[in-house]
Every structure is written in structure tokens, then in C-alpha cells.
mmCIF file of C-alpha atoms and ligand atoms in Angstrom:
data_model
loop_
_atom_site.group_PDB
_atom_site.id
_atom_site.type_symbol
_atom_site.label_atom_id
_atom_site.label_comp_id
_atom_site.label_asym_id
_atom_site.label_seq_id
_atom_site.Cartn_x
_atom_site.Cartn_y
_atom_site.Cartn_z
ATOM 1 C CA MET A 1 -65.916 105.657 -10.226
ATOM 2 C CA SER A 2 -68.396 107.409 -12.475
ATOM 3 C CA PHE A 3 -70.732 110.264 -11.689
ATOM 4 C CA THR A 4 -73.486 111.973 -13.653
ATOM 5 C CA TYR A 5 -75.115 115.204 -12.434
ATOM 6 C CA HIS A 6 -78.920 115.537 -12.483
ATOM 7 C CA ASP A 7 -78.820 117.495 -15.737
ATOM 8 C CA GLY A 8 -77.078 114.581 -17.454
ATOM 9 C CA THR A 9 -73.503 115.944 -17.336
ATOM 10 C CA ARG A 10 -71.178 112.972 -16.995
ATOM 11 C CA ALA A 11 -68.497 114.572 -14.791
ATOM 12 C CA LEU A 12 -66.591 111.369 -13.952
ATOM 13 C CA ASN A 13 -66.262 108.584 -16.448
ATOM 14 C CA GLY A 14 -64.498 105.503 -15.092
ATOM 15 C CA VAL A 15 -61.922 107.085 -12.780
ATOM 16 C CA ASN A 16 -59.758 104.449 -11.145
ATOM 17 C CA LEU A 17 -57.049 105.398 -8.707
ATOM 18 C CA SER A 18 -55.314 104.315 -5.575
ATOM 19 C CA ILE A 19 -53.375 106.575 -3.242
ATOM 20 C CA GLU A 20 -50.891 105.380 -0.643
ATOM 21 C CA LYS A 21 -50.783 106.544 2.957
ATOM 22 C CA ASN A 22 -48.746 109.748 3.343
ATOM 23 C CA GLU A 23 -48.550 110.360 -0.395
ATOM 24 C CA SER A 24 -48.946 113.939 -1.644
ATOM 25 C CA VAL A 25 -50.833 113.897 -4.905
ATOM 26 C CA ALA A 26 -51.679 116.790 -7.178
ATOM 27 C CA ILE A 27 -54.824 116.478 -9.284
ATOM 28 C CA LEU A 28 -54.476 118.654 -12.349
ATOM 29 C CA GLY A 29 -56.664 119.437 -15.289
ATOM 30 C CA LYS A 30 -58.401 122.270 -17.027
ATOM 31 C CA ASN A 31 -61.745 123.804 -16.019
ATOM 32 C CA GLY A 32 -64.524 121.259 -16.083
ATOM 33 C CA ALA A 33 -62.192 118.233 -16.092
ATOM 34 C CA GLY A 34 -63.979 116.707 -13.102
ATOM 35 C CA LYS A 35 -61.467 117.480 -10.322
ATOM 36 C CA SER A 36 -63.879 118.988 -7.804
ATOM 37 C CA THR A 37 -66.486 116.350 -8.556
ATOM 38 C CA LEU A 38 -63.925 113.646 -7.791
ATOM 39 C CA LEU A 39 -63.195 115.309 -4.454
ATOM 40 C CA LEU A 40 -66.883 115.400 -3.518
ATOM 41 C CA THR A 41 -67.277 111.674 -4.148
ATOM 42 C CA LEU A 42 -64.508 110.698 -1.679
ATOM 43 C CA PRO A 43 -66.329 111.492 1.597
ATOM 44 C CA GLY A 44 -69.666 110.581 0.027
ATOM 45 C CA LEU A 45 -70.875 114.183 -0.350
ATOM 46 C CA ILE A 46 -72.164 112.962 -3.700
ATOM 47 C CA MET A 47 -72.667 109.286 -4.481
ATOM 48 C CA GLY A 48 -71.544 107.988 -7.844
ATOM 49 C CA GLU A 49 -71.433 104.561 -9.399
ATOM 50 C CA GLY A 50 -68.475 102.524 -8.304
ATOM 51 C CA HIS A 51 -66.492 101.713 -5.282
ATOM 52 C CA ILE A 52 -64.535 103.911 -2.854
ATOM 53 C CA ALA A 53 -62.493 102.946 0.189
ATOM 54 C CA ILE A 54 -60.905 105.561 2.437
ATOM 55 C CA ALA A 55 -58.323 104.520 5.031
ATOM 56 C CA GLY A 56 -59.497 100.931 4.674
ATOM 57 C CA ILE A 57 -63.211 101.705 5.111
ATOM 58 C CA GLU A 58 -65.569 100.936 2.233
ATOM 59 C CA LEU A 59 -67.809 103.916 1.574
ATOM 60 C CA THR A 60 -71.450 102.906 2.050
ATOM 61 C CA GLU A 61 -74.484 104.686 3.454
ATOM 62 C CA LYS A 62 -73.750 102.991 6.772
ATOM 63 C CA SER A 63 -70.053 103.887 6.897
ATOM 64 C CA VAL A 64 -70.319 107.445 5.602
ATOM 65 C CA ARG A 65 -69.911 109.034 9.040
ATOM 66 C CA ALA A 66 -66.824 106.963 9.775
ATOM 67 C CA VAL A 67 -65.377 107.780 6.340
ATOM 68 C CA ARG A 68 -65.930 111.507 6.873
ATOM 69 C CA LYS A 69 -63.770 111.353 10.007
ATOM 70 C CA LYS A 70 -60.904 110.051 7.900
ATOM 71 C CA ILE A 71 -60.914 112.622 5.112
ATOM 72 C CA GLY A 72 -61.208 116.379 5.452
ATOM 73 C CA ILE A 73 -61.845 118.678 2.527
ATOM 74 C CA VAL A 74 -60.637 122.255 2.372
ATOM 75 C CA PHE A 75 -62.996 123.864 -0.134
ATOM 76 C CA GLN A 76 -61.902 126.543 -2.557
ATOM 77 C CA ASN A 77 -63.949 129.215 -0.785
ATOM 78 C CA PRO A 78 -63.054 129.388 2.930
ATOM 79 C CA GLU A 79 -66.367 131.139 3.663
ATOM 80 C CA ASP A 80 -68.027 127.752 3.065
ATOM 81 C CA GLN A 81 -66.313 126.398 6.209
ATOM 82 C CA LEU A 82 -66.396 129.428 8.518
ATOM 83 C CA PHE A 83 -69.808 130.205 9.921
ATOM 84 C CA CYS A 84 -69.370 130.671 13.704
ATOM 85 C CA PRO A 85 -68.982 134.017 15.526
ATOM 86 C CA THR A 86 -65.289 133.382 16.296
ATOM 87 C CA VAL A 87 -62.330 131.508 14.838
ATOM 88 C CA TYR A 88 -62.138 129.422 18.030
ATOM 89 C CA GLU A 89 -65.745 128.245 17.661
ATOM 90 C CA ASP A 90 -65.254 127.477 13.977
ATOM 91 C CA VAL A 91 -62.243 125.281 14.751
ATOM 92 C CA ALA A 92 -64.048 123.665 17.715
ATOM 93 C CA PHE A 93 -67.183 122.888 15.677
ATOM 94 C CA GLY A 94 -65.940 119.565 14.222
ATOM 95 C CA PRO A 95 -64.370 118.189 17.426
ATOM 96 C CA ASN A 96 -67.464 119.202 19.439
ATOM 97 C CA ASN A 97 -69.566 117.068 17.107
ATOM 98 C CA MET A 98 -67.274 114.094 17.581
ATOM 99 C CA GLY A 99 -68.271 113.579 21.216
ATOM 100 C CA LEU A 100 -64.802 114.334 22.579
ATOM 101 C CA SER A 101 -64.123 115.555 26.111
ATOM 102 C CA LYS A 102 -63.946 119.302 26.709
ATOM 103 C CA GLU A 103 -60.208 119.036 27.418
ATOM 104 C CA GLU A 104 -59.566 117.103 24.199
ATOM 105 C CA VAL A 105 -61.574 119.622 22.166
ATOM 106 C CA GLU A 106 -59.551 122.450 23.709
ATOM 107 C CA ARG A 107 -56.272 120.669 23.038
ATOM 108 C CA ARG A 108 -57.186 120.049 19.396
ATOM 109 C CA VAL A 109 -58.435 123.573 18.773
ATOM 110 C CA THR A 110 -55.359 125.185 20.313
ATOM 111 C CA GLY A 111 -53.100 122.792 18.382
ATOM 112 C CA ALA A 112 -54.786 123.391 15.024
ATOM 113 C CA ILE A 113 -54.902 127.172 15.483
ATOM 114 C CA SER A 114 -51.248 127.281 16.439
ATOM 115 C CA ALA A 115 -50.224 124.953 13.556
ATOM 116 C CA MET A 116 -51.902 127.379 11.143
ATOM 117 C CA GLY A 117 -50.090 130.375 12.663
ATOM 118 C CA LEU A 118 -53.328 131.846 13.997
ATOM 119 C CA SER A 119 -52.578 132.012 17.720
ATOM 120 C CA GLY A 120 -54.076 135.265 18.964
ATOM 121 C CA PHE A 121 -56.907 135.095 16.411
ATOM 122 C CA GLU A 122 -59.150 132.885 18.581
ATOM 123 C CA LYS A 123 -61.695 135.567 19.469
ATOM 124 C CA ARG A 124 -61.709 137.261 16.059
ATOM 125 C CA SER A 125 -64.568 136.797 13.656
ATOM 126 C CA ALA A 126 -63.438 134.828 10.601
ATOM 127 C CA HIS A 127 -65.414 137.199 8.397
ATOM 128 C CA HIS A 128 -63.030 140.018 9.179
ATOM 129 C CA LEU A 129 -59.844 138.114 8.394
ATOM 130 C CA SER A 130 -57.809 138.527 5.214
ATOM 131 C CA HIS A 131 -58.329 135.886 2.529
ATOM 132 C CA GLY A 132 -55.027 134.185 3.433
ATOM 133 C CA GLU A 133 -55.967 134.115 7.115
ATOM 134 C CA LYS A 134 -59.396 132.743 6.227
ATOM 135 C CA LYS A 135 -57.738 129.961 4.232
ATOM 136 C CA ARG A 136 -55.585 129.053 7.225
ATOM 137 C CA ALA A 137 -58.597 129.187 9.545
ATOM 138 C CA ALA A 138 -60.508 126.874 7.169
ATOM 139 C CA ILE A 139 -57.582 124.422 7.222
ATOM 140 C CA ALA A 140 -57.560 124.588 11.048
ATOM 141 C CA THR A 141 -61.256 123.574 11.100
ATOM 142 C CA ILE A 142 -60.225 120.414 9.252
ATOM 143 C CA LEU A 143 -57.011 119.674 11.188
ATOM 144 C CA SER A 144 -58.841 119.855 14.540
ATOM 145 C CA MET A 145 -60.785 116.759 13.458
ATOM 146 C CA LYS A 146 -57.476 114.915 12.926
ATOM 147 C CA PRO A 147 -58.320 113.307 9.580
ATOM 148 C CA ASP A 148 -55.838 110.888 7.976
ATOM 149 C CA ILE A 149 -56.285 112.539 4.590
ATOM 150 C CA VAL A 150 -56.655 116.217 3.749
ATOM 151 C CA ALA A 151 -57.846 117.298 0.310
ATOM 152 C CA PHE A 152 -57.498 120.879 -0.916
ATOM 153 C CA ASP A 153 -59.506 122.334 -3.802
ATOM 154 C CA GLU A 154 -57.493 125.101 -5.488
ATOM 155 C CA PRO A 155 -55.836 126.153 -2.219
ATOM 156 C CA THR A 156 -54.034 129.204 -3.573
ATOM 157 C CA ALA A 157 -56.843 130.664 -5.697
ATOM 158 C CA ASN A 158 -57.196 134.430 -5.100
ATOM 159 C CA LEU A 159 -54.072 134.701 -2.942
ATOM 160 C CA ASP A 160 -51.321 137.234 -3.607
ATOM 161 C CA PRO A 161 -47.715 135.946 -4.030
ATOM 162 C CA GLU A 162 -46.976 136.259 -0.310
ATOM 163 C CA GLY A 163 -50.233 134.470 0.516
ATOM 164 C CA VAL A 164 -49.329 131.690 -1.923
ATOM 165 C CA HIS A 165 -45.883 131.340 -0.341
ATOM 166 C CA ASP A 166 -47.439 131.215 3.123
ATOM 167 C CA LEU A 167 -50.027 128.646 2.191
ATOM 168 C CA LYS A 168 -47.474 126.404 0.478
ATOM 169 C CA ARG A 169 -45.420 126.399 3.681
ATOM 170 C CA VAL A 170 -48.496 125.612 5.751
ATOM 171 C CA ILE A 171 -49.594 122.756 3.468
ATOM 172 C CA ASN A 172 -46.086 121.316 3.371
ATOM 173 C CA SER A 173 -46.017 121.303 7.184
ATOM 174 C CA ILE A 174 -49.054 118.980 7.305
ATOM 175 C CA GLU A 175 -47.758 115.422 7.557
ATOM 176 C CA LYS A 176 -50.710 113.450 6.255
ATOM 177 C CA THR A 177 -51.950 111.979 3.007
ATOM 178 C CA LYS A 178 -52.691 115.020 0.856
ATOM 179 C CA LEU A 179 -54.645 115.605 -2.326
ATOM 180 C CA ILE A 180 -54.204 118.985 -3.937
ATOM 181 C CA ILE A 181 -56.395 120.102 -6.786
ATOM 182 C CA THR A 182 -54.860 122.758 -8.955
ATOM 183 C CA HIS A 183 -54.300 123.807 -12.519
ATOM 184 C CA ASN A 184 -51.026 125.382 -11.569
ATOM 185 C CA ILE A 185 -48.124 123.044 -12.321
ATOM 186 C CA ASP A 186 -45.701 125.064 -10.136
ATOM 187 C CA LEU A 187 -47.919 124.595 -7.138
ATOM 188 C CA ALA A 188 -48.158 120.887 -7.909
ATOM 189 C CA LEU A 189 -44.372 120.658 -8.058
ATOM 190 C CA ASP A 190 -43.968 122.387 -4.692
ATOM 191 C CA LEU A 191 -46.644 120.419 -2.866
ATOM 192 C CA ALA A 192 -46.819 116.964 -4.425
ATOM 193 C CA THR A 193 -44.644 114.099 -5.575
ATOM 194 C CA ARG A 194 -47.220 112.557 -7.899
ATOM 195 C CA GLY A 195 -49.387 114.211 -10.501
ATOM 196 C CA ILE A 196 -52.691 112.916 -11.770
ATOM 197 C CA VAL A 197 -54.078 114.708 -14.788
ATOM 198 C CA MET A 198 -57.792 114.615 -15.517
ATOM 199 C CA ASP A 199 -59.563 115.511 -18.729
ATOM 200 C CA LYS A 200 -63.254 115.096 -19.550
ATOM 201 C CA GLY A 201 -63.932 113.030 -16.453
ATOM 202 C CA LYS A 202 -61.074 110.596 -17.016
ATOM 203 C CA ILE A 203 -57.516 110.199 -15.763
ATOM 204 C CA VAL A 204 -55.214 110.834 -18.723
ATOM 205 C CA ALA A 205 -51.859 110.815 -16.910
ATOM 206 C CA ASP A 206 -50.562 109.581 -13.579
ATOM 207 C CA MET A 207 -46.839 109.968 -12.980
ATOM 208 C CA PRO A 208 -44.146 111.468 -10.742
ATOM 209 C CA ILE A 209 -44.590 115.221 -10.798
ATOM 210 C CA ASP A 210 -41.121 115.928 -12.243
ATOM 211 C CA GLU A 211 -41.828 113.618 -15.183
ATOM 212 C CA LEU A 212 -45.100 115.400 -15.776
ATOM 213 C CA LEU A 213 -43.262 118.682 -15.723
ATOM 214 C CA SER A 214 -40.957 117.617 -18.534
ATOM 215 C CA ASP A 215 -43.796 116.394 -20.775
ATOM 216 C CA LYS A 216 -44.270 119.734 -22.545
ATOM 217 C CA LYS A 217 -46.696 118.337 -25.102
ATOM 218 C CA LEU A 218 -49.019 116.944 -22.449
ATOM 219 C CA LEU A 219 -48.875 120.213 -20.503
ATOM 220 C CA LYS A 220 -49.693 122.188 -23.627
ATOM 221 C CA ASP A 221 -52.491 119.865 -24.735
ATOM 222 C CA LEU A 222 -54.099 120.090 -21.336
ATOM 223 C CA LYS A 223 -53.534 123.828 -20.964
ATOM 224 C CA LEU A 224 -51.593 123.376 -17.749
ATOM 225 C CA TYR A 225 -49.558 126.474 -17.097
ATOM 226 C CA PHE A 226 -46.596 127.791 -15.133
ATOM 227 C CA ASP A 227 -46.666 130.940 -12.999
HETATM 228 N N1 ATP B 1 -73.817 120.872 -9.782
HETATM 229 C C1 ATP B 1 -73.587 120.561 -11.066
HETATM 230 N N2 ATP B 1 -74.587 120.274 -11.908
HETATM 231 C C2 ATP B 1 -74.374 119.944 -13.207
HETATM 232 N N3 ATP B 1 -73.134 119.850 -13.755
HETATM 233 C C3 ATP B 1 -72.101 120.127 -12.966
HETATM 234 C C4 ATP B 1 -72.250 120.508 -11.596
HETATM 235 N N4 ATP B 1 -71.029 120.720 -11.056
HETATM 236 C C5 ATP B 1 -70.156 120.487 -12.064
HETATM 237 N N5 ATP B 1 -70.785 120.135 -13.211
HETATM 238 C C6 ATP B 1 -70.183 119.776 -14.496
HETATM 239 O O1 ATP B 1 -69.352 118.635 -14.295
HETATM 240 C C7 ATP B 1 -68.144 118.753 -15.028
HETATM 241 C C8 ATP B 1 -66.965 118.659 -14.080
HETATM 242 O O2 ATP B 1 -66.998 119.779 -13.210
HETATM 243 P P1 ATP B 1 -65.980 119.976 -12.011
HETATM 244 O O3 ATP B 1 -66.469 121.126 -11.220
HETATM 245 O O4 ATP B 1 -65.785 118.685 -11.311
HETATM 246 O O5 ATP B 1 -64.641 120.365 -12.803
HETATM 247 P P2 ATP B 1 -63.260 120.925 -12.255
HETATM 248 O O6 ATP B 1 -62.197 120.087 -12.866
HETATM 249 O O7 ATP B 1 -63.300 121.023 -10.773
HETATM 250 O O8 ATP B 1 -63.222 122.379 -12.925
HETATM 251 P P3 ATP B 1 -62.640 123.781 -12.374
HETATM 252 O O9 ATP B 1 -61.179 123.763 -12.659
HETATM 253 O O10 ATP B 1 -63.346 124.791 -13.219
HETATM 254 O O11 ATP B 1 -62.976 123.906 -10.922
HETATM 255 C C9 ATP B 1 -68.241 120.060 -15.788
HETATM 256 O O12 ATP B 1 -68.691 119.772 -17.092
HETATM 257 C C10 ATP B 1 -69.278 120.848 -15.021
HETATM 258 O O13 ATP B 1 -69.982 121.730 -15.861
HETATM 259 MG MG1 MG B 2 -63.192 122.645 -9.455
#
């Protein structure tokens, strides 16, 4: 997969990777490495050159809707995913657009809200939640669509230590294929079993996370840091 932005920036340059069902994979790399761009290509939010298949479906203009049901992205800024008057409506938004019965929508919304520890928050406005609560609400909006794969872009950015702890627990409780973008190696160790390191739009390492952790030279070269 390769991708060049309109201004000529080549953000992805021949990225080739394959992720197994139920794997938890951390995507690491310094600022500008191409991590977020890679994430945007997966559900076809941007179209690069190359070939993508998600849960066995080839990504094409025709299949893009089907592909988007299989992969959910939790963006770095939860405000990007919370735009309804209440948390309940935010979490119901996806399922309502999937043509599900009212009962099924209700079941999914209640399930996702409870899984994210937000029972009792249904009628609150997401805009008045704490950042950690917003993050969990944003994850609930994805879980209610029951994707096979959930991808997180810098999930713990701007959270305090308790918020980080909370979010790690929440992410670890999600039993799906997970992609976690971070430049924090500790987070990668806690959430993933495999680490993929990107640099300048390419994959420069792909190995079990504990092996990555012991490669001090690689970590230093790529400016990956510990808490
Ligand atoms: N909308 C855009 N238009 C032009 N160039 C872009 C755009 N978005 C990103 N880029 C460029 O593409 C490259 C990869 O950016 P990307 O956001 O994917 O990196 P990243 O690894 O997610 O970085 P960070 O850790 O800072 O989030 C960078 O050189 C960046 O400047
Ligand atoms: Mg990014």
C-alpha cells in the first residue's frame, strides 16, 4: 500500500502487512511516520495505491460500505465521534444506520454502554464528560456496530495516569482483532502481542512486542520511549 497526499507528501511507501484474526497489534513510530495515514486507508477513508482486504473482503468502491462494517476506528480526538445531544444517541447512531430492528439497536447500545462502564450516562451530553469518559463513549459508538476489528489512534493521549490505567483495562476487555497506534512502548507492551514499527512511510520492524522491547538500539533510533 502506498499513499501520497495532494501536496505531494508520500505518507505510505510500500507498506505490506497481514494481521490475523484476534491478534492485538501495536503500530509504533515517531511523529509523521505514517501511522494515522495507514489507519485511514483500511476502511477506505482515503484511497491509496495497492490492495487491502478486511475480514476477507477486498476493499473496492463497491465494497467500501461492507468493509466499514468490519472495522471501526477510534480516532485520537473523541469529539470527532460524539456529535449527538446524548451519549445514548451517539452510541445508537451507527446501529440505527445499519437498518437493525429497534430492539436490536437498544440491545447493542445498552451492551456497548455497559461494557465501557458508562451505565447511567445515557442521557448525559458527551460534551460535558471528562476526557476519559469521552474516550470510553467514543469506543462505545464503535462497539455498538459490532465490528470484527477495532483500531485505536493514540488511545491514551491526554489522559492522566488513572485515565490511562482505565483505558488499558477497557481495551484489554475487548475481545476482537485490535490495532493500537502509539509511540509509547509501555502501552504497546500492555495492549499488544506484536509490534510493527513504521518510519518514513515504511515498516521497519515487525516482531513480538517483548523482542521489540529488548532491542534498545532500534527503540533509540526510532525515538520510542518508556513512561
Ligand atoms: N492531510 C494531509 N495533507 C498532507 N500531508 C499530510 C496530511 N496528513 C498527514 N500528512 C503527512 O503525511 C506524513 C504521515 O503523517 P501521519 O499523520 O500518518 O503520521 P503519524 O505517524 O500518524 O504521526 P503522529 O505520531 O504525529 O500522529 C507526514 O509527513 C505528514 O506531514
Ligand atoms: Mg497520527
